Every structure is written in structure tokens, then in C-alpha cells.
Coordinates of C-alpha atoms and ligand atoms in Angstrom, one line a residue:
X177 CA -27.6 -17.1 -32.7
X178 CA -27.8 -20.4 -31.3
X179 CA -25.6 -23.3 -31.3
X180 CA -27.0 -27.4 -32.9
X181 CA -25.6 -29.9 -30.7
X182 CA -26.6 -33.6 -32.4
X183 CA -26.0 -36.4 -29.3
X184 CA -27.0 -39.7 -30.6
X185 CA -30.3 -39.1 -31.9
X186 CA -31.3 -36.2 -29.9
X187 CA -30.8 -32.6 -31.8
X188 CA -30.9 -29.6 -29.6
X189 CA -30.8 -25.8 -30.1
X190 CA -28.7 -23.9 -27.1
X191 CA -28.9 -20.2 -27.4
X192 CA -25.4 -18.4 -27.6
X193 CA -24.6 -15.2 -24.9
X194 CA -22.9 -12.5 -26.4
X195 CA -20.3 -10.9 -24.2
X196 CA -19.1 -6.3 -25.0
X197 CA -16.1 -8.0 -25.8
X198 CA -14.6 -12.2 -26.0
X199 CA -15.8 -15.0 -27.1
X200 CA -19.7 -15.9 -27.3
X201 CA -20.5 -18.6 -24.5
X202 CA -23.0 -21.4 -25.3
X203 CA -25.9 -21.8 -22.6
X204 CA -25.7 -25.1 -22.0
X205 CA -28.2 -24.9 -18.7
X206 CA -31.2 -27.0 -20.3
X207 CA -28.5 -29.6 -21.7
X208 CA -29.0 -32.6 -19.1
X209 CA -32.8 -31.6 -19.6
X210 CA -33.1 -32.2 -23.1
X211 CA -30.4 -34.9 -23.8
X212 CA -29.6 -36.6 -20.1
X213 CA -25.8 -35.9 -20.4
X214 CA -23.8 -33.5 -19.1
X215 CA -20.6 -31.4 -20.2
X216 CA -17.1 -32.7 -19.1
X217 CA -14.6 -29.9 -18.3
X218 CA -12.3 -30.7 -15.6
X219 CA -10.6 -27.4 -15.1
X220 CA -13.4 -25.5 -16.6
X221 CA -11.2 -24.4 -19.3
X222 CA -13.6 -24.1 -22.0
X223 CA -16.7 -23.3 -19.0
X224 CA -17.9 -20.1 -17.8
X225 CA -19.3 -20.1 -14.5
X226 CA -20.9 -16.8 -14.4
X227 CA -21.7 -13.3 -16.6
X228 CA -19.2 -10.8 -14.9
X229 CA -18.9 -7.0 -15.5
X230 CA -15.8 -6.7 -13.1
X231 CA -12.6 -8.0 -15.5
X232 CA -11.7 -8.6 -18.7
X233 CA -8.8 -10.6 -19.9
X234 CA -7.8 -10.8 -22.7
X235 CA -5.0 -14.3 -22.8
X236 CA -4.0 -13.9 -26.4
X237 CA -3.2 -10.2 -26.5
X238 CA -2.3 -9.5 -22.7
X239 CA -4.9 -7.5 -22.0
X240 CA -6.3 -7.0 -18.7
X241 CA -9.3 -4.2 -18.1
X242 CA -10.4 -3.5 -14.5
X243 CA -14.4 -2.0 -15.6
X244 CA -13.1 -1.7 -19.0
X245 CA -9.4 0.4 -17.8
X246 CA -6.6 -1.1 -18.8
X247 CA -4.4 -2.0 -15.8
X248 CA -1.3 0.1 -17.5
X249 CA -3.6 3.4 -17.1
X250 CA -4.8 2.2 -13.8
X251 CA -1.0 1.1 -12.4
X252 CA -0.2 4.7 -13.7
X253 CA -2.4 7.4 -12.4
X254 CA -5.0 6.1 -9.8
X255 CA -4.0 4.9 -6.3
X256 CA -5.2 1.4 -4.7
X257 CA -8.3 2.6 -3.1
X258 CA -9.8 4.6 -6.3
X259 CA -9.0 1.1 -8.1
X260 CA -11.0 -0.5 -4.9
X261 CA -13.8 2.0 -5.4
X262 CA -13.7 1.2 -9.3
X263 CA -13.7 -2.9 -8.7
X264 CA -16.7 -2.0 -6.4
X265 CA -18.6 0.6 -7.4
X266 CA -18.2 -0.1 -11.8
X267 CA -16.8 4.1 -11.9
X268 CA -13.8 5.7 -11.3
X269 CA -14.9 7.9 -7.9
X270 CA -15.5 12.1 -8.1
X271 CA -12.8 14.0 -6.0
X272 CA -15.8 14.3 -3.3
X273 CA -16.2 10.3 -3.7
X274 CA -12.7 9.6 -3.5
X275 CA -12.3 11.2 -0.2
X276 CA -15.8 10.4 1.0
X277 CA -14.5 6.4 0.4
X278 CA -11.0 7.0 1.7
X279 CA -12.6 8.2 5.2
X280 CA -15.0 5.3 5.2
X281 CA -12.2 2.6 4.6
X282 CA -9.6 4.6 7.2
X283 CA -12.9 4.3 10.1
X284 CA -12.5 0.9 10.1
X285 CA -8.6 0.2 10.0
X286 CA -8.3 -1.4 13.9
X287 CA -9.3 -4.5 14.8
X288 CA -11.6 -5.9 17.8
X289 CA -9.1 -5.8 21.2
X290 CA -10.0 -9.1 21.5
X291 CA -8.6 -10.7 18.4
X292 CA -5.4 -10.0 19.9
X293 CA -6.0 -12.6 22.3
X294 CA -7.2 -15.0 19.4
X295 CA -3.7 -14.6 17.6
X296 CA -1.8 -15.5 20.7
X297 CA -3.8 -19.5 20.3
X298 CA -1.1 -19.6 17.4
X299 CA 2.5 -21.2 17.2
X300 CA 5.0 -18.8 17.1
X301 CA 6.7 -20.2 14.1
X302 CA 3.1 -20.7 12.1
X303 CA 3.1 -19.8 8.2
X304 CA 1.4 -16.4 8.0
X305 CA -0.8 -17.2 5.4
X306 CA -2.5 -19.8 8.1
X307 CA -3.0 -16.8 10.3
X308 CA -4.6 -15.0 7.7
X309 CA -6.7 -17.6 6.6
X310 CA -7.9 -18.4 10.1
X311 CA -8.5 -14.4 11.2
X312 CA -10.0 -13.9 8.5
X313 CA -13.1 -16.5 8.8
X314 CA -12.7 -15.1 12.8
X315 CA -14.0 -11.7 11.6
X316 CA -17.4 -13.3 11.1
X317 CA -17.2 -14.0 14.8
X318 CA -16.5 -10.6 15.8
X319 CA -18.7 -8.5 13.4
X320 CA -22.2 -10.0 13.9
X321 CA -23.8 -7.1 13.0
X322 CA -23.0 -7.2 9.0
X323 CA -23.3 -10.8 8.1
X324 CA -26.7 -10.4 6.9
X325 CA -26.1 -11.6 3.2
X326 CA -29.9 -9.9 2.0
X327 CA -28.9 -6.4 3.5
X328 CA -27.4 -4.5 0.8
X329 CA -26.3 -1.9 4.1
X330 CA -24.7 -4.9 5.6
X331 CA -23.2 -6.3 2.5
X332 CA -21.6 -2.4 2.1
X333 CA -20.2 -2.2 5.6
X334 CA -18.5 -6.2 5.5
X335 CA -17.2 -5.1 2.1
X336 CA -15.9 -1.8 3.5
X337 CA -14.6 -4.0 7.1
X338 CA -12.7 -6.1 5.0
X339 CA -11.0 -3.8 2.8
X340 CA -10.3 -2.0 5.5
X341 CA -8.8 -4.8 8.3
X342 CA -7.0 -7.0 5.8
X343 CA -4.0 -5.2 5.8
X344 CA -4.1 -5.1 9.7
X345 CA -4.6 -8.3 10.3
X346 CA -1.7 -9.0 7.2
X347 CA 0.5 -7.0 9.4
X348 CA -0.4 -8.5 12.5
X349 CA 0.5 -12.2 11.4
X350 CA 3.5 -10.9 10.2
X351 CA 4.5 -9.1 13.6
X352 CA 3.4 -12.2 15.6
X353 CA 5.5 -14.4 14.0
X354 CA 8.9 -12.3 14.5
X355 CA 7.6 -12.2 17.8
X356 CA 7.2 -7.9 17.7
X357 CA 4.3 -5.8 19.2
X358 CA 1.3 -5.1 16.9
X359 CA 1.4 -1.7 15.8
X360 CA -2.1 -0.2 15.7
X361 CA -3.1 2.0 12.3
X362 CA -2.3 5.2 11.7
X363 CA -5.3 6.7 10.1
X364 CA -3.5 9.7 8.9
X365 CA -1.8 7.8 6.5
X366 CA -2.9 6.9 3.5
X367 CA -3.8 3.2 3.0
X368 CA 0.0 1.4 1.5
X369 CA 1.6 3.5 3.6
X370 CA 0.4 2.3 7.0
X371 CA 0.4 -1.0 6.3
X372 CA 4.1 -0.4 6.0
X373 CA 4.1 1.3 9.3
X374 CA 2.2 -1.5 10.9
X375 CA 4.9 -4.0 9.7
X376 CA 8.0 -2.6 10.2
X377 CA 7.4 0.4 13.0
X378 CA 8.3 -0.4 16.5
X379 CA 7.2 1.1 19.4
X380 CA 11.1 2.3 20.4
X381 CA 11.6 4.0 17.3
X382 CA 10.8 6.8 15.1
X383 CA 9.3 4.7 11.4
X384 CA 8.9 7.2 8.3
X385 CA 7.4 5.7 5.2
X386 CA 9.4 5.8 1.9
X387 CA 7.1 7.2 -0.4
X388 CA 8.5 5.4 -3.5
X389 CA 8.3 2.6 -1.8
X390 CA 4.6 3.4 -0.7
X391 CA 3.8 4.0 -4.0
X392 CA 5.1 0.9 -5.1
X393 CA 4.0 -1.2 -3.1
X394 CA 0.5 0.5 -3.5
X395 CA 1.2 -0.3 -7.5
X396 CA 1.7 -3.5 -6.3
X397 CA -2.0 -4.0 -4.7
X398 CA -3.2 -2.5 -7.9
X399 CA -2.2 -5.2 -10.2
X400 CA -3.0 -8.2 -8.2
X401 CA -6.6 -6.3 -7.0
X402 CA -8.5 -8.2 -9.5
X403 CA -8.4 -10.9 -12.0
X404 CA -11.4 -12.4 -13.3
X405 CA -12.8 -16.4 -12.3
X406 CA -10.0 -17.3 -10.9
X407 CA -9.6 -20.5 -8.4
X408 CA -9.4 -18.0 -5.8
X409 CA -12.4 -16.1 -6.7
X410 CA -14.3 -19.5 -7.9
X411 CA -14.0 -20.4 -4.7
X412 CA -15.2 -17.3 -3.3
X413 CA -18.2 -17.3 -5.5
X414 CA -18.9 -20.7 -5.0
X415 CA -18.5 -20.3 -1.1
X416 CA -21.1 -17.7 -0.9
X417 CA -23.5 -19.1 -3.2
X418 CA -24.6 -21.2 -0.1
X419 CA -25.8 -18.0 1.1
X420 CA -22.0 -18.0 3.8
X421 CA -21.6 -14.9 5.4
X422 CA -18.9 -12.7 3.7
X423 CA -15.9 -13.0 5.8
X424 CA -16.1 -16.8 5.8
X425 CA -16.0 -16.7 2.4
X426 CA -13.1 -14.6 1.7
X427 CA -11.0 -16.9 4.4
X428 CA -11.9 -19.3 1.8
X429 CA -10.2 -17.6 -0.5
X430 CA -7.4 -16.9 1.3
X431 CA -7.3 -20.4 1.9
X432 CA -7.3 -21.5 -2.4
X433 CA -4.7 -18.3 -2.7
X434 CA -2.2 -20.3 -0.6
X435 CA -1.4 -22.9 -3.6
X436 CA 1.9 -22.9 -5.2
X437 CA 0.0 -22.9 -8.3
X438 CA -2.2 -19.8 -7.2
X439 CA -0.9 -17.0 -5.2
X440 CA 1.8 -19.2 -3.7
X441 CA 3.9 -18.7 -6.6
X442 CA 5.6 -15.4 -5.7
X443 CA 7.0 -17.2 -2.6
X444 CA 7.8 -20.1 -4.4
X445 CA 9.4 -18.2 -7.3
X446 CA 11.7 -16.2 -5.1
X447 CA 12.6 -19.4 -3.7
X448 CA 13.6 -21.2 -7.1
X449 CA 15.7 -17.7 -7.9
X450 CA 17.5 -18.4 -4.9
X451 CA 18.1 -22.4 -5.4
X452 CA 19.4 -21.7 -8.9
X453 CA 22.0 -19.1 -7.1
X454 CA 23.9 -17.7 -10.0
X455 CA 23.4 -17.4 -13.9
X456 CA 25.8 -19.8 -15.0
X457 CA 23.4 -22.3 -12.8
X458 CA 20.2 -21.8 -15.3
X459 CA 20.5 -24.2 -18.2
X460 CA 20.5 -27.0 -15.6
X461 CA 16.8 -25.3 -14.5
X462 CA 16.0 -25.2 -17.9
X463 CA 16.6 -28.3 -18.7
X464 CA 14.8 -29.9 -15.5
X465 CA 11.8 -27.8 -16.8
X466 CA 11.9 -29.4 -19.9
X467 CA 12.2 -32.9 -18.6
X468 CA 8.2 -34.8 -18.7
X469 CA 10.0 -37.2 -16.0
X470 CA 10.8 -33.8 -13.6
X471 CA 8.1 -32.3 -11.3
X472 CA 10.0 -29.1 -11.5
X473 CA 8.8 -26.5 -13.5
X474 CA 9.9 -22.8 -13.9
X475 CA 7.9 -21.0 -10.7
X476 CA 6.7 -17.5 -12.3
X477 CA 6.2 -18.8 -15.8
X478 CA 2.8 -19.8 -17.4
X479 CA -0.7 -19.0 -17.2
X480 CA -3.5 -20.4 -17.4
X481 CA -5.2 -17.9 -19.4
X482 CA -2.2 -15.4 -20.3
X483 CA -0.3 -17.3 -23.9
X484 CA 1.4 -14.0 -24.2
X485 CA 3.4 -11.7 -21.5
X486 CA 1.1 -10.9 -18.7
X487 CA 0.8 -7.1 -19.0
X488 CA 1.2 -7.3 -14.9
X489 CA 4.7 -8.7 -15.2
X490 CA 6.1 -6.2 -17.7
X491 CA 4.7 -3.1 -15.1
X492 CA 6.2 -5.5 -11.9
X493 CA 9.5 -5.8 -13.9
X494 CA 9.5 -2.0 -14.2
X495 CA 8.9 -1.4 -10.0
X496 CA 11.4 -3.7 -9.5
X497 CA 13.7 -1.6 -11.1
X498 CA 12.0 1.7 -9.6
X499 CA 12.4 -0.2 -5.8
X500 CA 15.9 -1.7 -6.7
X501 CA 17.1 2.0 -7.6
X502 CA 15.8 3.8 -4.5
X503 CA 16.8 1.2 -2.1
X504 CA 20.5 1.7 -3.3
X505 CA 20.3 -1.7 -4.4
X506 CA 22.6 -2.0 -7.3
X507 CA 23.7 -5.5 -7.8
X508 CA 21.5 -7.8 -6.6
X509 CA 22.2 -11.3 -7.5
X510 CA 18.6 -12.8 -7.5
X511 CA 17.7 -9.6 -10.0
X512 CA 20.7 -11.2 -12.1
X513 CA 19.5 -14.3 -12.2
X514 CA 16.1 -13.7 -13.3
X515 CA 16.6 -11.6 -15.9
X516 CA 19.2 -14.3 -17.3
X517 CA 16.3 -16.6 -16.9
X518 CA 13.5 -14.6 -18.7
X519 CA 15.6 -13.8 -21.8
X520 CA 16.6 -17.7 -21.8
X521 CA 13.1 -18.7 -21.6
X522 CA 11.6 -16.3 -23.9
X523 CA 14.2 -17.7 -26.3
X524 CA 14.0 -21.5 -25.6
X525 CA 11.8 -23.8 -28.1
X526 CA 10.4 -25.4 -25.3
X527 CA 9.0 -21.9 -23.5
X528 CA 8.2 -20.5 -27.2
X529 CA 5.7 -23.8 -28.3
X530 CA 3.8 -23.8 -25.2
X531 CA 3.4 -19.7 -24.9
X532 CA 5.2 -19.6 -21.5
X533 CA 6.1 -16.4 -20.4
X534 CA 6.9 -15.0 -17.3
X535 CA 3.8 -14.0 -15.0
X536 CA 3.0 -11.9 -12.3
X537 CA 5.0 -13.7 -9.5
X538 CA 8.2 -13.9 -11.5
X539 CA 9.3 -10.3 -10.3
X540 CA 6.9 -9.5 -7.5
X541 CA 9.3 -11.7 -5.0
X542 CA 12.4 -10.0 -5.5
X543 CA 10.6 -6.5 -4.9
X544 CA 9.3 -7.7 -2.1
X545 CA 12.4 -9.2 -0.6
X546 CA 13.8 -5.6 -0.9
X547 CA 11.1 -3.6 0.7
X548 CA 12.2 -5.9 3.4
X549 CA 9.6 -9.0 3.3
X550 CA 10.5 -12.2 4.5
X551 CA 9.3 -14.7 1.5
X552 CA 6.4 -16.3 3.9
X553 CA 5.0 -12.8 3.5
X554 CA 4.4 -12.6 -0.3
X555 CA 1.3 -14.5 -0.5
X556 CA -0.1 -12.9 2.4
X557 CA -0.1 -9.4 0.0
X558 CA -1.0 -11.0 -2.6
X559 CA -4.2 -11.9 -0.4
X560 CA -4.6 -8.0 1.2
X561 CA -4.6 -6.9 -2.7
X562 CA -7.7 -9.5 -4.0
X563 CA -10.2 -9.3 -1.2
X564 CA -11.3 -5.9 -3.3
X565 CA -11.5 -8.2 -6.1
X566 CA -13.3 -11.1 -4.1
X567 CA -15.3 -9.1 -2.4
X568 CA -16.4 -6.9 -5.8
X569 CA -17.3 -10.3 -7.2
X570 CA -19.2 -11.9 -4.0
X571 CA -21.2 -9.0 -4.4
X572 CA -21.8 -9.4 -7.4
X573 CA -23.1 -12.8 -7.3
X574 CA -25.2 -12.0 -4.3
X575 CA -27.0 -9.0 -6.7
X576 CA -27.1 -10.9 -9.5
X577 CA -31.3 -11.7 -9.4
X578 CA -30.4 -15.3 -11.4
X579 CA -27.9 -16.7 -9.0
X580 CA -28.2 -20.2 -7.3
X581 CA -26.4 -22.5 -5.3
X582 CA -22.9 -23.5 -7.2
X583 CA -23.6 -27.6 -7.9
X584 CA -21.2 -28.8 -10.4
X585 CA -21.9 -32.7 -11.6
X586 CA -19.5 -35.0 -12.0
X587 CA -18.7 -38.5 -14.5
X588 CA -19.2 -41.2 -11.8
X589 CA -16.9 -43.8 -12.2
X590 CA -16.8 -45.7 -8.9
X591 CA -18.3 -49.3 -8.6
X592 CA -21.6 -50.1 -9.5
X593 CA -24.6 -50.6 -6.8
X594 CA -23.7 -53.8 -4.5
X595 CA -24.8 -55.4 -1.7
X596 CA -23.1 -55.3 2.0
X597 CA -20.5 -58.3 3.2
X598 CA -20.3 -58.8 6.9
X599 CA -16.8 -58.0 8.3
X600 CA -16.5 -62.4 8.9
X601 CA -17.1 -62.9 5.2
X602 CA -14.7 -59.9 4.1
Ligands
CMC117 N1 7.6 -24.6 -16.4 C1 7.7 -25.7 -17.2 N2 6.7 -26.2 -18.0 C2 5.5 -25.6 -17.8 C3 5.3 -24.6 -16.9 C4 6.3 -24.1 -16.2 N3 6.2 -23.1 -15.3 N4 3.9 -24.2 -17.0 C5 3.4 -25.0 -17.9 N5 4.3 -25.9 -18.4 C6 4.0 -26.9 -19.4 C7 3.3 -28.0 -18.9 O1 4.2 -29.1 -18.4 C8 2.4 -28.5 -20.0 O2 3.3 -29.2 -20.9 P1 2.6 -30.4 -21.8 O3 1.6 -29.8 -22.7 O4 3.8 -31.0 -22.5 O5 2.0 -31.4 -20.8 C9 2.1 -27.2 -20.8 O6 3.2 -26.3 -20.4 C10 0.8 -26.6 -20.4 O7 0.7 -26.4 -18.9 P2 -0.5 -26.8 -18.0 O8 0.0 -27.2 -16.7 O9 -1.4 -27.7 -18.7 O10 -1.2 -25.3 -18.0 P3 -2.2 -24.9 -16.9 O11 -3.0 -23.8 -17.5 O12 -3.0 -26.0 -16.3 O13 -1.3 -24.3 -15.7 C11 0.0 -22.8 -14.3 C12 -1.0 -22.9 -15.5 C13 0.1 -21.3 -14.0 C14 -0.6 -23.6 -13.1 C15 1.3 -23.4 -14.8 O14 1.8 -22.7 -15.9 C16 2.4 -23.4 -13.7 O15 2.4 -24.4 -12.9 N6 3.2 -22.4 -13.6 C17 4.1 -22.2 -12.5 C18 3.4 -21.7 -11.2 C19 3.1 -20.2 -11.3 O16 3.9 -19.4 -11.7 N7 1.8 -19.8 -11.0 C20 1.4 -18.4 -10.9 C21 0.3 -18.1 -11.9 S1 0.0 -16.4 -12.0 C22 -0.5 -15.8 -10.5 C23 -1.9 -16.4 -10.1 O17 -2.8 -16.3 -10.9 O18 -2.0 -16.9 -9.0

């Protein structure tokens, strides 16, 4: 199949890709060639940047397949690192991989000594996410030895560091900034449930893991691991299309993740649950939503690609439950609040027309809070949970034998050529 395009005079034939499953793309690659003009798609919402085998989503529907598993299956019955090993690898892992990948991962759990010293240059009171960001992009400064982008052993073993370091270095921004020592990983635990111990063990105490709490925070990782072209992962992609070295590009994702509109949500949604303070407070939210003239909008509701429930949501809303329950949590007003405010929505004209329903971050926050996560901690999981999926995709960029530098265009409309005025004639 191939698709006519007629611009001015000029008539061209673009060849149409067919995807397993989605909508056909058409190759527009020859299109300045042929006709001098480009495409125009601020956003990219009707542009695919590259062919991906990772992630499929499905807006319409609320589908999400991780190598073709639905996330529901994947939430149920696997654990984070046979999802990581999925995201990576394209297969669900034999018993003998599973373990064989589990011991890899746990080898490389501690940091260099000497990044200690390189969190003590920060504030006290400095947002962990900026911690993250910057330790991150420092592991390229530390790990020499597997920033050779061409080395597919190299590429293995920063993929496998970073899985493997994120969630202590997560653990140690959040320890620095309450001003607690670091806690080093326990590698007989499994992967959710020393994170945990790193963040809230101290060294004068006895700390035993909740394993429902484990598991859901491990659930947790599962459905945030991955999620197609994201701005996150665009960024990541387009980062290491230069040819970066790996762990400067994820800190460049950890950097996009940060946005209120991106991963920045979770925090920011907890936040709005906690402004609007009690359910008979909501209709005034709702109607500041509503308002054009109002910057506010509902934090946790809409997507850009999900115009149906986000399949994530409805498993999150679930573990909140699951966490709520275990944690002898029984009326929690925030929970109130929220679920006042998701029936309203899903109700409302306004929410209905435009396909807004709640996402991801509308009930992560509250199970997070609960677990025993200040807020300024949210996105910073959120962040340990994608590098898999950035790193999955990085690589396969980097593998891909048609990959070039990223180089979008652009519709210049600055001024035209002049000519220089000296500042006395200005
Ligand atoms: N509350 C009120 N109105 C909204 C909302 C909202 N949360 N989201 C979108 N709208 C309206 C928007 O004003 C626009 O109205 P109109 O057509 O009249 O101008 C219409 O719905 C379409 O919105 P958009 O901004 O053009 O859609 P987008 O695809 O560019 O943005 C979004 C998607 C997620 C940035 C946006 O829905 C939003 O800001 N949501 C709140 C933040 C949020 O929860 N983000 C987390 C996303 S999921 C986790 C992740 O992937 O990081």
C-alpha cells in the first residue's frame, strides 16, 4: 500500500508500514526530498518517531501489552524483575534465567563509596528528584568501563548497573534529605523489598519488610516499567541518538519525568486531593476544571493517548485498597475524596466529551502516602520503575541497524535575513 500526497503540483507516492497490530504509519522520510516541505506536528500526535517491538497501547480500548502481555496478566503473576527481563530480553525468562538474571541484577545493588561524598555537595532540603537526576548522569563518571555505546557487553552490563543502582541511589536521595544514614542493600532480599529496607531501616533498629506491602509496591514498578514513546523515553531515545553514553541519557530522562504533566503528576495529584480537603469541597474543583479562563485542571485525569480508563489506574485503584486494608487504614479522608471525585468526573459532561478519565497517578499517591512516602518521593519511583523501560528502548535504538541522529525541523517564523546596526544607530 502506499499513500498519494498532491502538494501544489507535485504528486508523490509514500509507502505505508504496517505494524502486528495499530494503525499503518505513512513513511514520510523522502517527503522534503521530493516536494521541499516538511510535516508540521507539534506534539507529534499524529508522528511516529520510531518502529518499536517493546509496548503496545492501545488509547481507545485501554490496552497496554508489555512484548505482547497484557499488563493485567503481568501485574498478576510475574514479579518486577521477570517484567525487567521481559522489557529487555522480548521473553518471559526460564526458572534457570529468572534466577540467573535476579543474581546478576542483586551483584550490582551498592554504589561506588565515593558517590557518598558526591551526595553530601547537595542542600539538605533539595527536591529528590534533583538528586536523582544529578546521580544519575554521575554514574557515567564512576563506571568508565561500560559507556562504550558499540559494545553489546558493555551496553548489557550499564543496562544491568542501572537497573540494579536506581533504587539505591532512589533511596539514598530520600535518606539524605531527612538527614538519615544510607542504608547499604541487602542482597538477600529480593529487589522491592530492599529498596524498602534501604528507605525506611535504620541502623538502631530491627526493619522487617511487609510482604504485602513488598508485593505492592513491586506491582507498583510493574505498571509504570514501560509505556511506549513517551516524552520521557523520546527524550531518552533522542538523547542517545547522539551516540551519549547510557547513564547520561537516562538522567535525561529522569530529568523530562520531573514534569507535572509527566511523572510529576502522582505528586501533584496527591497534592490537589489534599487542597480539595473533604468531598463536599469537589464541585468547586470541578468547576475550576471546567473553567477555559482557570489554569487548574484535574491532576490524575487525562491522557494523552488513553480516551478510555487507563487499564493501570483500575489495577492501582485495586492496590490501594489491598495497602489501605493491611495497613489498618480504614478511613482515610484523601481515599474519600478521590473516589467522590472519580465517580463525579466519570459522570460530568465536561470529563465525558473530552474522554477524561482518571490515569495512573490519580491513585498511585495515596498508596504511596501510606506505605509511608513523603509526596516529593512519588516521582522519584516513578523514575526507579521506567529506567527498565528506557533502558529496554535505548537499546533498542542503539540495535536498530537504521538509526540516526534524532533532527527534527522546524516552521521558521522569526525575521527575515537583515543587516547589522551599530549599538549608536540602535
Ligand atoms: N482537567 C481538566 N481538563 C483537562 C484535563 C484535566 N486533567 N486534561 C485535559 N483537559 C482538557 C483540556 O483543557 C483540553 O480541553 P479543550 O479541548 O477544550 O482545549 C482537552 O481536555 C484536551 O486536553 P489536552 O491538554 O489537549 O490533551 P493532551 O493530550 O495534550 O494532554 C495531559 C494530556 C495528560 C498532559 C493532560 O490531560 C493533563 O494535563 N492531565 C493532568 C496531568 C496528569 O495527570 N498527567 C499524568 C499523565 S499519566 C502519567 C504519565 O504518563 O506521566
Amino acid at each position: 500500500m502506499s499513500a498519494h500526497i498532491t502538494v501544489a503540483n507535485t504528486s508523490v507516492d509514500m509507502p505505508v508500514k504496517e505494524g502486528t497490530i495499530g494503525p499503518s504509519v505513512i513513511d514520510i522520510g523522502k517527503l522534503y526530498g521530493q516536494t521541499g516541505m516538511f510535516t508540521y506536528d507539534p506534539g507529534f500526535t499524529s508522528t511516529a518517531s520510531c518502529e518499536s517491538k517493546i509496548t503496545y497501547i492501545d488509547g481507545d480500548e485501554g490496552i497496554l501489552l508489555y512484548r505482547g502481555y497484557p499488563i493485567e496478566q503481568l501485574a498478576e503473576h510475574c514479579d518486577f524483575l521477570e517484567t525487567c527481563y521481559l522489557l529487555l530480553y522480548g521473553e518471559l525468562p526460564t526458572a534457570a534465567q529468572k534466577t540467573d538474571f535476579d543474581y546478576r541484577i542483586t551483584r550490582h545493588t551498592m554504589v561506588h563509596e565515593q558517590m557518598m561524598r558526591f551526595f553530601q555537595g547537595f542542600r539538605r532540603d533539595a527536591h529528590p528528584m534533583a538528586v536523582l537526576t544529578a546521580s544519575v548522569g554521575a554514574l557515567s563518571a564512576f563506571y568508565h568501563d561500560s559507556t562504550d555505546i558499540s559494545d553489546p557487553t558493555q551496553r548489557m552490563i550499564a543496562s544491568m548497573r542501572m537497573i540494579a543502582k536506581i533504587p539505591t541511589l532512589a533511596a539514598m536521595a530520600y535518606k539524605y534529605s531527612i538527614g538519615q544514614p544510607f542504608v547499604y542493600p541487602m542482597n538477600s532480599l529480593d529487589y522491592t523489598s530492599n529498596f524498602l529496607r534501604m528507605c525506611f531501616a535504620v541502623p538502631c533498629e530491627e526493619y522487617k519488610v511487609n510482604p504485602i506491602v513488598a508485593r505492592a509496591l513491586d506491582r507498583i514498578f510493574i505498571l509504570h516499567a514501560d509505556h511506549e514513546q513517551n516524552a520521557s523515553t523520546s527524550t531518552v531515545r533522542l538523547a542517545g541518538s547522539s551516540g551519549a553514553n547510557p547513564f547520561a541519557c537516562i538522567a535525561a530522562g529522569v530529568a523530562c519525568l520531573w514534569g507535572p504533566a509527566h511523572g510529576g503528576a502522582n505528586e501533584a495529584a496527591l497534592k490537589m486531593l489534599q487542597e480539595i480537603g473533604s468531598v463536599d469541597r469537589i464541585p468547586e474543583y470541578i468547576k475550576r476544571a471546567k473553567d477555559k479562563n482557570d489554569p487548574f485542571r484535574l491532576m490524575g485525569f487525562g491522557h494523552r493517548v488513553y480516551k478510555n480508563y487507563d487499564p493501570r489506574a483500575k489495577i492501582m485503584q485495586k492496590t490501594t485498597h489491598e495497602v489501605l486494608g493491611e495497613l489498618g487504614i480504614k478511613d482515610d479522608p484523601l481515599l474519600d475524596v478521590a473516589m467522590e471525585l472519580e465517580r463525579i468526573a466519570l459522570s460530568d459532561d465536561y470529563f465525558v466529551e473530552k474522554k477524561l478519565y482518571p490515569n495512573i497517578d490519580f491513585y498511585s499517591g495515596i498508596t504511596l502516602k501510606a506505605m509511608g512516602f513523603p509526596t516529593s518521593m512519588f516521582t522519584v519511583l516513578f523514575a526507579l520503575a521506567r529506567t527498565v523501560g528506557w533502558i529496554a528502548q535505548w537499546k533498542e535504538m542503539i540495535e536498530d541497524p537504521s538509526q540516526r541522529i534524532g533532527r527534527p525541523r522546524q516552521l521558521y517564523i522569526g525575521e527575515r535575513k537583515r543587516d547589522y546596526i551599530a549599538v549608536n544607530q540602535r
